[in-house]
Tab-separated table of C-alpha atoms and ligand atoms in Angstrom:
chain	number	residue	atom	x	y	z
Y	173	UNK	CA	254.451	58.094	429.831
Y	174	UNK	CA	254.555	55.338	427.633
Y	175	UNK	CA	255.576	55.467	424.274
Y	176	UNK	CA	255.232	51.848	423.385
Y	177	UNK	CA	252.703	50.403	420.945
Y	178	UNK	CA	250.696	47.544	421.938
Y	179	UNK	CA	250.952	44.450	420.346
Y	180	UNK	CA	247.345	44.695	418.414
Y	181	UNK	CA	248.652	48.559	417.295
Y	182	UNK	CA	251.536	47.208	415.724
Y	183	UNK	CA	249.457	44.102	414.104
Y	184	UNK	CA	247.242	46.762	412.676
Y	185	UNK	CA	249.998	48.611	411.882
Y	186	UNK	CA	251.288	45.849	409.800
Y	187	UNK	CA	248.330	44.893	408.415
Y	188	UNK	CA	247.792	48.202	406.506
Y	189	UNK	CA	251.201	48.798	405.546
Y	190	UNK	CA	251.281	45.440	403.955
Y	191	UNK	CA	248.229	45.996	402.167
Y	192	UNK	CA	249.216	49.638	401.240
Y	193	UNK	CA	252.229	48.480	399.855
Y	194	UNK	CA	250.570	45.385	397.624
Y	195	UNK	CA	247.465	46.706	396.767
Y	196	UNK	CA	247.950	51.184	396.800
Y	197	UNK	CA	251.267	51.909	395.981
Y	198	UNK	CA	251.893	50.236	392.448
Y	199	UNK	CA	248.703	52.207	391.367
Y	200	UNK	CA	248.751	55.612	392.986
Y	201	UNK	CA	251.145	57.165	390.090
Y	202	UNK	CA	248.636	55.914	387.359
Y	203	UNK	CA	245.221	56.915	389.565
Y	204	UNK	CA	246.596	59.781	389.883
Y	205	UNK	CA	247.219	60.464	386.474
Y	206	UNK	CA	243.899	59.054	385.503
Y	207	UNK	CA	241.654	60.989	388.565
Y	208	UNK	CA	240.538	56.711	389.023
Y	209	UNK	CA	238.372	56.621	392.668
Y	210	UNK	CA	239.719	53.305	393.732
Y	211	UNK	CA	236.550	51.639	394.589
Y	212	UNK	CA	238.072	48.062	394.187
Y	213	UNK	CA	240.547	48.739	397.034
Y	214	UNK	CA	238.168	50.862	399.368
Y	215	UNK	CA	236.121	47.396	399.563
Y	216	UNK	CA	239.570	45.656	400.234
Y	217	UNK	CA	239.562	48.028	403.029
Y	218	UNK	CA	236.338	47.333	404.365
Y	219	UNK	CA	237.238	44.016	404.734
Y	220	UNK	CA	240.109	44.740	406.894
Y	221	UNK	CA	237.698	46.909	409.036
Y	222	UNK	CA	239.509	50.169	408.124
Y	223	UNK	CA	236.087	51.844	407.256
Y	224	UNK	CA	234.746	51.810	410.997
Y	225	UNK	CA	238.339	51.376	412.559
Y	226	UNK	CA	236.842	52.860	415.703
Y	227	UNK	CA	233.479	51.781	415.673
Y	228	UNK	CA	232.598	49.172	418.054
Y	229	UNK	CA	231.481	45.856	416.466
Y	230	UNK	CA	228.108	45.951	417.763
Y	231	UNK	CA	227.588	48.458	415.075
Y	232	UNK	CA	229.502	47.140	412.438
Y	233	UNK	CA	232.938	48.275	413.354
Y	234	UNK	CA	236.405	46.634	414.047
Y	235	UNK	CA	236.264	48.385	417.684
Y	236	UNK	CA	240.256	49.131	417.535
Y	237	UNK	CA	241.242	52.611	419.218
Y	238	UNK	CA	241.903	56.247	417.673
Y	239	UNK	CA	245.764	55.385	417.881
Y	240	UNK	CA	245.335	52.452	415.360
Y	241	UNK	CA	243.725	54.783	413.201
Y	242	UNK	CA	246.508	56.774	413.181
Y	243	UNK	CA	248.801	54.090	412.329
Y	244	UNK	CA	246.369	52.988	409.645
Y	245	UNK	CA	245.532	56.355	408.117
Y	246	UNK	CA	249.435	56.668	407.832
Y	247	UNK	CA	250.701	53.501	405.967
Y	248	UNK	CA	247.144	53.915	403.632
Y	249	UNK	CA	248.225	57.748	403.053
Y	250	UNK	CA	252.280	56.758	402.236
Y	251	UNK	CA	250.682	54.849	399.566
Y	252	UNK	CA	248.379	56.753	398.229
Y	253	UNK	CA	247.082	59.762	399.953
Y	254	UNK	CA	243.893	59.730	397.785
Y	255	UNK	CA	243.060	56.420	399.279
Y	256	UNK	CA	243.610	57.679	402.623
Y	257	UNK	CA	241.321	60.938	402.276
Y	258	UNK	CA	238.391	58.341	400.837
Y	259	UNK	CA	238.865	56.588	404.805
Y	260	UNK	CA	239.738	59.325	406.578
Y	261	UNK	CA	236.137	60.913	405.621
Y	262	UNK	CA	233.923	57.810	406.172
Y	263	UNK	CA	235.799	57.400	409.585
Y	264	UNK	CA	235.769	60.645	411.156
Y	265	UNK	CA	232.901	62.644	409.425
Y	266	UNK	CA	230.484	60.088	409.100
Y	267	UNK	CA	230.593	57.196	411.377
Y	268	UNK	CA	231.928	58.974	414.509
Y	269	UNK	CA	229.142	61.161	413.978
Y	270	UNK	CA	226.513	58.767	413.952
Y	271	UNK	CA	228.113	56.835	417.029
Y	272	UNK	CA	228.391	59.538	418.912
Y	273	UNK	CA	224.856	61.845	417.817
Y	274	UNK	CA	222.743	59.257	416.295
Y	275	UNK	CA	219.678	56.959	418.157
Y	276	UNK	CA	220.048	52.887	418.151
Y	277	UNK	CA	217.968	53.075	414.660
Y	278	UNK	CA	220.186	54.713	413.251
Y	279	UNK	CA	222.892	53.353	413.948
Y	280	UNK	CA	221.176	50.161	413.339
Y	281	UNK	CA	219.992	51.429	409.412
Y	282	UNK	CA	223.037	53.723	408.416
Y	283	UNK	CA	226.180	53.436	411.109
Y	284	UNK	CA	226.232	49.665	410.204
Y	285	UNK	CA	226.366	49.740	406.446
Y	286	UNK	CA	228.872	52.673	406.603
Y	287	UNK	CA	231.434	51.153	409.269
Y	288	UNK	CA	230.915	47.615	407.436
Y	289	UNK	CA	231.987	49.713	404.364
Y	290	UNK	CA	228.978	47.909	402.405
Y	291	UNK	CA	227.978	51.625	401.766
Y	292	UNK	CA	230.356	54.905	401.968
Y	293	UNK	CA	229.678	58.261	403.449
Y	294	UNK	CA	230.404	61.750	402.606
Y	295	UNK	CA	230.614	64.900	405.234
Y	296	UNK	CA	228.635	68.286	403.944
Y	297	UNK	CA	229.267	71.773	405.813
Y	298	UNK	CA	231.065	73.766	403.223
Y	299	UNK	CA	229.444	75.636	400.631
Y	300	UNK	CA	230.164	78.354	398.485
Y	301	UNK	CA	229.476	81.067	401.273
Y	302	UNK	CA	231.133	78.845	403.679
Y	303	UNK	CA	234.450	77.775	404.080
Y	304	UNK	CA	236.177	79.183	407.285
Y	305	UNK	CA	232.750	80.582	408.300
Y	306	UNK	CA	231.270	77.437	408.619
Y	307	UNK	CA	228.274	78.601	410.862
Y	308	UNK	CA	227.788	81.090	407.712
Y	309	UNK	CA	225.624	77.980	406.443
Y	310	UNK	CA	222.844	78.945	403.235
Y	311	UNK	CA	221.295	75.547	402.849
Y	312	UNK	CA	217.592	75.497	404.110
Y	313	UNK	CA	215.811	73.360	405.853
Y	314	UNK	CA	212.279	73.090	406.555
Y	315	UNK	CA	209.700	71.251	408.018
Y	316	UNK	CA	207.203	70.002	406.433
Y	317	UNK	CA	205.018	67.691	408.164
Y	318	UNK	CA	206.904	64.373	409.450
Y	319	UNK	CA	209.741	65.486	406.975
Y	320	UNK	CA	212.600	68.353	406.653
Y	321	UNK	CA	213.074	69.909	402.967
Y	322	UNK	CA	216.194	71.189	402.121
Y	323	UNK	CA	217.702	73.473	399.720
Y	324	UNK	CA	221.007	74.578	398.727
Y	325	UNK	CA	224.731	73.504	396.963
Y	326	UNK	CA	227.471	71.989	399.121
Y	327	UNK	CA	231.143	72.177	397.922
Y	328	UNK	CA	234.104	70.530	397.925
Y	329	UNK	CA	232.729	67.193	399.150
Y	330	UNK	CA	235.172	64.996	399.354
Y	331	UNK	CA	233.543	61.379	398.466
Y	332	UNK	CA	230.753	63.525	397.234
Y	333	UNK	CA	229.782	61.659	393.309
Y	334	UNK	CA	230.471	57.840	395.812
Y	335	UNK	CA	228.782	58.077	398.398
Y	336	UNK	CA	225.445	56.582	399.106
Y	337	UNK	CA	224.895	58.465	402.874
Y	338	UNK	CA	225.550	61.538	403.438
Y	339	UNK	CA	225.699	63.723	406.753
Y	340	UNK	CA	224.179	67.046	405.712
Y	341	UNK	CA	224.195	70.471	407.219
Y	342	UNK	CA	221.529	73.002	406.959
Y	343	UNK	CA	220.196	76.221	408.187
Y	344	UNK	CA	216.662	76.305	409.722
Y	345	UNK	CA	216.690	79.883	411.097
Y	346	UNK	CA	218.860	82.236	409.362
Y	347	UNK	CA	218.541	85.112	412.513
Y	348	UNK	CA	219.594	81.955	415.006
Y	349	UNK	CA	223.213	81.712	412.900
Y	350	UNK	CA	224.658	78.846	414.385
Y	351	UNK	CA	221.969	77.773	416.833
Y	352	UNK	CA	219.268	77.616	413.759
Y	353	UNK	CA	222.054	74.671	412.197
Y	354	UNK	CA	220.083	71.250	412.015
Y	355	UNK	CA	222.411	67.678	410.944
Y	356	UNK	CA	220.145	65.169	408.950
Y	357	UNK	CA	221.551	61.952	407.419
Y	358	UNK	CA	220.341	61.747	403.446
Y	359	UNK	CA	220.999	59.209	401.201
Y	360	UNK	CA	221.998	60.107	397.848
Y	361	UNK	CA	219.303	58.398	395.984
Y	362	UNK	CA	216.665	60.846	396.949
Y	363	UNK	CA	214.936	62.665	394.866
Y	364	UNK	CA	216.299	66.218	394.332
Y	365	UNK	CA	219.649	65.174	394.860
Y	366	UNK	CA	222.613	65.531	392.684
Y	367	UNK	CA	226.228	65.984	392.067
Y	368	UNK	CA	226.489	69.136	389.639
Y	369	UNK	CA	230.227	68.579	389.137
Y	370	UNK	CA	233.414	67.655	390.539
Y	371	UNK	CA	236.903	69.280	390.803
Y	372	UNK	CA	239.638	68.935	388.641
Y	373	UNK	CA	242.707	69.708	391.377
Y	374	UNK	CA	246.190	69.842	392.422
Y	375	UNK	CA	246.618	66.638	394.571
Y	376	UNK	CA	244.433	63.677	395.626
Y	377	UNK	CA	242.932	63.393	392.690
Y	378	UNK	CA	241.970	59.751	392.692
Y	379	UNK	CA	239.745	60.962	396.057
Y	380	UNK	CA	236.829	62.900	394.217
Y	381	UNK	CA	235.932	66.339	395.577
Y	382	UNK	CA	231.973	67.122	394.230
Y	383	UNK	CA	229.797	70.054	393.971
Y	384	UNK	CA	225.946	68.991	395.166
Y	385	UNK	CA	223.071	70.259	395.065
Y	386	UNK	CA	219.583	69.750	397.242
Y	387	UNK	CA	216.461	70.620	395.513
Y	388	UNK	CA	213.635	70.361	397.617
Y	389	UNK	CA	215.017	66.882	398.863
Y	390	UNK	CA	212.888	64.949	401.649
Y	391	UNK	CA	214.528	64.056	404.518
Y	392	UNK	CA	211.906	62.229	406.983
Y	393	UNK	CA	212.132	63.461	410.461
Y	394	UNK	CA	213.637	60.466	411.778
Y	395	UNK	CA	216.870	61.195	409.893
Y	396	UNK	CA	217.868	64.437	411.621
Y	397	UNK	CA	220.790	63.481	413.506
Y	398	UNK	CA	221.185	64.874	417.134
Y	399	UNK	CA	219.228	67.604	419.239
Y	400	UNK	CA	217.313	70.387	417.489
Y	401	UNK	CA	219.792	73.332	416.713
Y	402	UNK	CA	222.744	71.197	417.843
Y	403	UNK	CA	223.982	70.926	414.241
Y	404	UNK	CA	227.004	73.508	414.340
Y	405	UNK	CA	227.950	71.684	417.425
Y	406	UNK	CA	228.001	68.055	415.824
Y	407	UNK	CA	230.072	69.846	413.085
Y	408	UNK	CA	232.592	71.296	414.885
Y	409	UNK	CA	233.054	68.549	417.777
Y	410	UNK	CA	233.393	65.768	414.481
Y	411	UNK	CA	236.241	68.324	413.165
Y	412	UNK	CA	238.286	67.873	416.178
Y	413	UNK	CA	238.039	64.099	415.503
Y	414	UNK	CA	238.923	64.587	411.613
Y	415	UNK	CA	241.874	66.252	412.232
Y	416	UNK	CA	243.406	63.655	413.492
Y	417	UNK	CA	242.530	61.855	410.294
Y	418	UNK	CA	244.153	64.604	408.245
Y	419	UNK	CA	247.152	65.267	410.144
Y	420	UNK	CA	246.830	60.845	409.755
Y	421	UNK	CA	247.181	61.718	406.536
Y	422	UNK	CA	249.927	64.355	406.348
Y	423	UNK	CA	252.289	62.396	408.430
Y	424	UNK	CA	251.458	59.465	405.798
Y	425	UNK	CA	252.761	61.601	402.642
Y	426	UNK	CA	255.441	62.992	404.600
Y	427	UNK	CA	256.939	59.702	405.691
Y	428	UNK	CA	256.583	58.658	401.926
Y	429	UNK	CA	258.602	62.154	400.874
Y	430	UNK	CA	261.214	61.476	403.193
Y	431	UNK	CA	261.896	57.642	402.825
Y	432	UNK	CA	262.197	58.513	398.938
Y	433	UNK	CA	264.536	61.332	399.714
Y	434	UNK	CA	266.610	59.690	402.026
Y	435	UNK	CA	267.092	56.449	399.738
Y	436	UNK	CA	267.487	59.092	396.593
Y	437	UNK	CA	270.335	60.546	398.889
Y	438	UNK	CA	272.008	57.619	399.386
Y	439	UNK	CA	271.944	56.165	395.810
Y	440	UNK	CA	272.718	59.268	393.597
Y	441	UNK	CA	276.070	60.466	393.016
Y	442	UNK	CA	277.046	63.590	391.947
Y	443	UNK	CA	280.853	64.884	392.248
Y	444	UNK	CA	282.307	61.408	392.693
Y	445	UNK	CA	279.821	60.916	395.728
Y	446	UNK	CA	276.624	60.168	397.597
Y	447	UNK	CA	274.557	63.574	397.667
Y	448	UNK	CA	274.050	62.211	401.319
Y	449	UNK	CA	277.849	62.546	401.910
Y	450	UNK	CA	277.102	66.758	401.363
Y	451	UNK	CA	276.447	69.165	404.815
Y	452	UNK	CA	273.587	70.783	402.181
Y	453	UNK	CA	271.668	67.552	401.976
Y	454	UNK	CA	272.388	66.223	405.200
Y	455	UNK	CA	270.626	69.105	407.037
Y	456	UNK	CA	268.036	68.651	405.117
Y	457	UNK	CA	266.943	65.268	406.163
Y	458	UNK	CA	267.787	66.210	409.754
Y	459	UNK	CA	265.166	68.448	409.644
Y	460	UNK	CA	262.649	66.828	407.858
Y	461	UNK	CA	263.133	63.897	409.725
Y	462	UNK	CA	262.599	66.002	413.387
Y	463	UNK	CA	259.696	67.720	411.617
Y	464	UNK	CA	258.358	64.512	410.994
Y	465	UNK	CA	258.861	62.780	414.466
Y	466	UNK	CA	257.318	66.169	416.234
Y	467	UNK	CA	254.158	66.052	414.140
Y	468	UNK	CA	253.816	62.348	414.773
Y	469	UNK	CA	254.285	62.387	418.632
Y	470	UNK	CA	251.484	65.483	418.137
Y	471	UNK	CA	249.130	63.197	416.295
Y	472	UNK	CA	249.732	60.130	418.658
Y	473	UNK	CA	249.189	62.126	421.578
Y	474	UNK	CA	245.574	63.833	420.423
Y	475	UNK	CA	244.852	60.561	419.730
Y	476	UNK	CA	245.772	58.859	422.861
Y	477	UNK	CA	243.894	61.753	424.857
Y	478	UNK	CA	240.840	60.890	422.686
Y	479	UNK	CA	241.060	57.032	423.525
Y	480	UNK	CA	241.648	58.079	427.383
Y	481	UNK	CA	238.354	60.159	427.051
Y	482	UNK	CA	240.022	63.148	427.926
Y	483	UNK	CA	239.379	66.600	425.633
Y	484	UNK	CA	241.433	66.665	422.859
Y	485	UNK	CA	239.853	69.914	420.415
Y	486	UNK	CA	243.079	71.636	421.142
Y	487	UNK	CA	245.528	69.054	420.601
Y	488	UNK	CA	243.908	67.931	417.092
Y	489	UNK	CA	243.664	71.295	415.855
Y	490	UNK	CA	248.028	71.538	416.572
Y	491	UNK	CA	248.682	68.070	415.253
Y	492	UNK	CA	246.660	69.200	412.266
Y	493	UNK	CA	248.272	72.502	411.627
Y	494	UNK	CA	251.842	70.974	412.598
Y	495	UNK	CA	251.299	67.614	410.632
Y	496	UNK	CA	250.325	69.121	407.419
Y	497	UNK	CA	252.702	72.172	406.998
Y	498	UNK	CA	255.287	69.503	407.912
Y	499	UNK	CA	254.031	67.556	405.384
Y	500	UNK	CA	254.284	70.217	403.084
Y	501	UNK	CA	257.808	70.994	403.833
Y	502	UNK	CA	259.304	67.392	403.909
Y	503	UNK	CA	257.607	67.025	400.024
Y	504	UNK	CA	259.398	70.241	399.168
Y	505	UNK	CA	262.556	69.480	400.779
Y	506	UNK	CA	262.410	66.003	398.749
Y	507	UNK	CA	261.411	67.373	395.298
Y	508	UNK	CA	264.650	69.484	395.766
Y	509	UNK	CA	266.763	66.945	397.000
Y	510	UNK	CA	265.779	64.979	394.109
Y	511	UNK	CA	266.508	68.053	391.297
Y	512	UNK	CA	265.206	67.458	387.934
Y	513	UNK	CA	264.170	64.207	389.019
Y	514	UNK	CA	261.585	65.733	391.325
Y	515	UNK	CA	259.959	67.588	388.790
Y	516	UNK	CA	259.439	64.918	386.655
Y	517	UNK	CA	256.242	62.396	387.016
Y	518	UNK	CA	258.778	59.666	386.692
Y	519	UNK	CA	259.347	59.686	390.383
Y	520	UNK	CA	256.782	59.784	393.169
Y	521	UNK	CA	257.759	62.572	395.139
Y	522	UNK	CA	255.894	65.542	392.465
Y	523	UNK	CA	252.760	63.649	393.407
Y	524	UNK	CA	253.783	63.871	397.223
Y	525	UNK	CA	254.473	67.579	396.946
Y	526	UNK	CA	251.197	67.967	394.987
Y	527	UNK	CA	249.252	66.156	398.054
Y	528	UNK	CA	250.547	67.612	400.788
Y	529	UNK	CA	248.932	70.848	399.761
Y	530	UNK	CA	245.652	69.961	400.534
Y	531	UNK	CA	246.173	68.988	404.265
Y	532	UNK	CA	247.173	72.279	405.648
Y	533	UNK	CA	243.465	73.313	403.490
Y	534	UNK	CA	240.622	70.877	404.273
Y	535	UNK	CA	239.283	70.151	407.599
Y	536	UNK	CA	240.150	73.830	408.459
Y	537	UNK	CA	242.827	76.108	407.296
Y	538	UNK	CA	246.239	76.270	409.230
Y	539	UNK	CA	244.617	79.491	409.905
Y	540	UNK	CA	241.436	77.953	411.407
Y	541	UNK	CA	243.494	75.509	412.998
Y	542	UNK	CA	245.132	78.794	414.659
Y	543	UNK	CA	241.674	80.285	416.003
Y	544	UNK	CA	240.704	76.758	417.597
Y	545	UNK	CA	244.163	76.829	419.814
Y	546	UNK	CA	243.841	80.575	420.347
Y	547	UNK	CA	240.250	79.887	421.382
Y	548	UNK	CA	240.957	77.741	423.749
Y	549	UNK	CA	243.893	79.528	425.083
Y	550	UNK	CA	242.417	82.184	426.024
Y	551	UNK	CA	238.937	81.052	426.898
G	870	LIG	N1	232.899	71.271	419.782
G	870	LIG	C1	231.694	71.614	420.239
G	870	LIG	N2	231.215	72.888	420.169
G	870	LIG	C2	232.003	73.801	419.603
G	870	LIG	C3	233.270	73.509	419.090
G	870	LIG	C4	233.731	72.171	419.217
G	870	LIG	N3	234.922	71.802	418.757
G	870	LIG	N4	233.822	74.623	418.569
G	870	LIG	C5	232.921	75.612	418.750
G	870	LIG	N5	231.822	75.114	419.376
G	870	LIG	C6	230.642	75.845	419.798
G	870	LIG	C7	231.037	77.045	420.679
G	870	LIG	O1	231.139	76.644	422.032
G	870	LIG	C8	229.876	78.001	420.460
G	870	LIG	O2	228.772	77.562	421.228
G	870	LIG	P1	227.880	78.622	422.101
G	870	LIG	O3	227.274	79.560	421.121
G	870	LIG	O4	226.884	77.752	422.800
G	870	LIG	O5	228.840	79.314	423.022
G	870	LIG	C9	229.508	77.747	419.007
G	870	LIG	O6	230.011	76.435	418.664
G	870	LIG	C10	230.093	78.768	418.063
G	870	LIG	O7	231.484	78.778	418.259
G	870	LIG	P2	232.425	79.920	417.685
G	870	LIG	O8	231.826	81.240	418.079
G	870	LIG	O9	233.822	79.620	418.068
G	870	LIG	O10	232.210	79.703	416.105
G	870	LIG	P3	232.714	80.563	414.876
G	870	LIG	O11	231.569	80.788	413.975
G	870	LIG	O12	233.488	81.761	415.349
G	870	LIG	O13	233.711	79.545	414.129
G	870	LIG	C11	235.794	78.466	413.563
G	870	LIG	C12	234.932	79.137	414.640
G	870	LIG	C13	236.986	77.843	414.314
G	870	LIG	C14	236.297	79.428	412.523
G	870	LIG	C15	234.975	77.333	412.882
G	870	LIG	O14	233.951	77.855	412.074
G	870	LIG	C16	235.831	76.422	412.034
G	870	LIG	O15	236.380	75.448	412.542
G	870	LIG	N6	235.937	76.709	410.705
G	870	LIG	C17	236.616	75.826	409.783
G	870	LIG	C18	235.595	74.931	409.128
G	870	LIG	C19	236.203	73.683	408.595
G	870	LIG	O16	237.064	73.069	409.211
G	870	LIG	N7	235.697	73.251	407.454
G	870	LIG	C20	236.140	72.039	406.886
G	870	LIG	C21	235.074	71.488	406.034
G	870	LIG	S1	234.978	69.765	406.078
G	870	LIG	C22	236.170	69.149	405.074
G	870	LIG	O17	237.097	69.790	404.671
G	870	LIG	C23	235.985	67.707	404.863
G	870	LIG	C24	236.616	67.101	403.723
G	870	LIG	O18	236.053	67.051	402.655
G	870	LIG	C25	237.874	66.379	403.896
């Protein structure tokens, strides 16, 4: 076993903690504040290929491994975990999607502009009626001569009011549940489409989150995206993939909560002292800092099965659920060990408690994350 980076992991590395640091983190307070999508810097990041990390050049992509992704996804999400939810989704959701289901014209007309990030992609299972249930899907889709018309509202689409492609799931046989699902790729400039509203919320708020609706949009034929009925499948086999990306994410606003606290710890005095120099506080950074390391080395190692080609479902669905209520608990454990000073917007680590929340939510509940691994256990 090797637990060793490679020498273009670490560049990558590098390169998106250095740009993290110059170009997210003086800003993610104020976005924040101000719910501002950072388009500005999500081009920056398409010019450092971080749009279609994984996709191979041919189609637009930087062709770098799942690993550097998680490396990537990390220093972006330290900075500003808004910023990293915007990648994370056009990444996993969309592009691997249309790498892995899509036909060479496809690829050619929509993978390219999405991995180049010339345009950006949103990912649209849930609706109102279905959140865990995500086979439980009420959009509509029928044929109608060389085109599919669908109908319905979509929720909680992250990139949703942005994006200009978006992968879209819909039901074509309501007695077939799952095996009636279709995928179609639709650009948001069709007719019918639009974003009814988006969510005021907790964390992430520079990341928008929209509520859309499809009225009688046309999709033509040639935009359905894999086999006929294979739709749930595409879904669920592009979550396993995106939780990587999330628990990416978690271990990103974790490493932020605890490099805060433990700096906090060393600088403020109370009693004559360091609060560092106190058992209380020590134990608390031992244990966020093993909850930390264990939820990385689970997100490395989903993603180094996925690189190997090996199955990985089971493994992204722990470092998910381990990742993010880690993440959760680290913020906690830091807004404490700052006090008063944790409560107050003054200091980053409110925000990081605020956007850890989301992580152990989207992309499947710790307790869907739970029926994945039981699934497979007992298979
Ligand atoms: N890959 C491929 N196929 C899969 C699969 C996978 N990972 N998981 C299940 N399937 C297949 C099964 O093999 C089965 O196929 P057959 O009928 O041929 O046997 C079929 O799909 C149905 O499987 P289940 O019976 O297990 O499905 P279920 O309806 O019981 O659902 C579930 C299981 C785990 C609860 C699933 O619905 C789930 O993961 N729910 C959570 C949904 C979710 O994560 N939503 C997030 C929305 S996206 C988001 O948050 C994005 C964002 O904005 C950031």
């Amino acid at each position: 076993m090797n637990f060793e980076l490679t020498e273009q992991q670490r560049m990558i590395q590098q390169a998106a903690r250095d740009f993290a640091q110059k170009e997210l983190a003086p800003h993610a307070a104020q976005w924040d504040r101000e719910e501002h999508f950072p388009a500005e810097q999500v081009r920056m990041m398409a010019d450092l290929g971080f749009l279609g990390i994984n996709v191979p050049e041919k189609w637009g992509g930087a062709g770098f491994d799942m690993v550097s992704y998680v490396l990537a996804m990390e220093e972006v999400s330290a900075a500003c975990a808004s910023t990293g939810v915007i990648m994370s989704v056009n990444n996993s959701l969309v592009c691997w999607p249309l790498e892995t289901y899509g036909n060479d014209d496809q690829k050619e007309r929509f993978l390219k502009p999405l991995a180049q990030g010339k345009k950006l992609g949103a990912y649209c299972l849930s609706e109102p009626d279905a959140g865990t249930d995500a086979a439980n899907q009420r959009t509509t889709a029928k044929r109608d001569g060389d085109h599919w018309v669908l109908n319905g509202v979509k929720n909680f689409i992250t990139n949703g009011a942005n994006a200009d492609t978006l992968i879209v799931f819909a039901q074509t046989d309501p007695a077939l549940r799952h095996k009636g699902i279709f995928a179609f790729i639709v650009e948001t400039d069709s007719e019918g489409f639009s974003v009814m509203s988006k969510e005021k919320k907790l964390g992430i708020r520079a990341s928008d989150t929209a509520q859309l609706a499809f009225d009688n949009v046309r999709v033509p034929a040639d935009q359905q995206l894999g086999a006929d009925g294979a739709g749930f499948k595409i879904a669920m086999s592009t979550l396993d993939g995106g939780r990587i990306g999330i628990a990416s994410q978690a271990l990103g606003i974790a490493k932020a909560a605890l490099e805060a606290a433990t700096a906090y710890a060393k600088q403020r005095e109370q009693f004559g002292k360091p609060i560092g120099a106190f058992q209380a506080i020590q134990w608390k950074i031992a244990e966020m800092a093993m909850r930390y390391d264990a939820a990385r080395l689970l997100t490395l190692r989903a993603a180094n099965l996925k690189d190997r080609g090996e199955k990985y479902g089971e493994q992204a669905a722990m470092a998910k659920l381990f990742a993010s209520e880690a993440s959760n608990y680290i913020a906690e454990e830091a807004v404490q060990i700052f006090g008063g000073n944790g409560y107050s917007k003054e200091f980053p680590v409110e925000r990081h408690f605020r956007d850890a929340r989301i992580t152990s939510i989207y992309e499947g509940t710790s307790e869907a994350q739970r029926m994945v691994i039981a699934a497979h256990r007992l298979r």
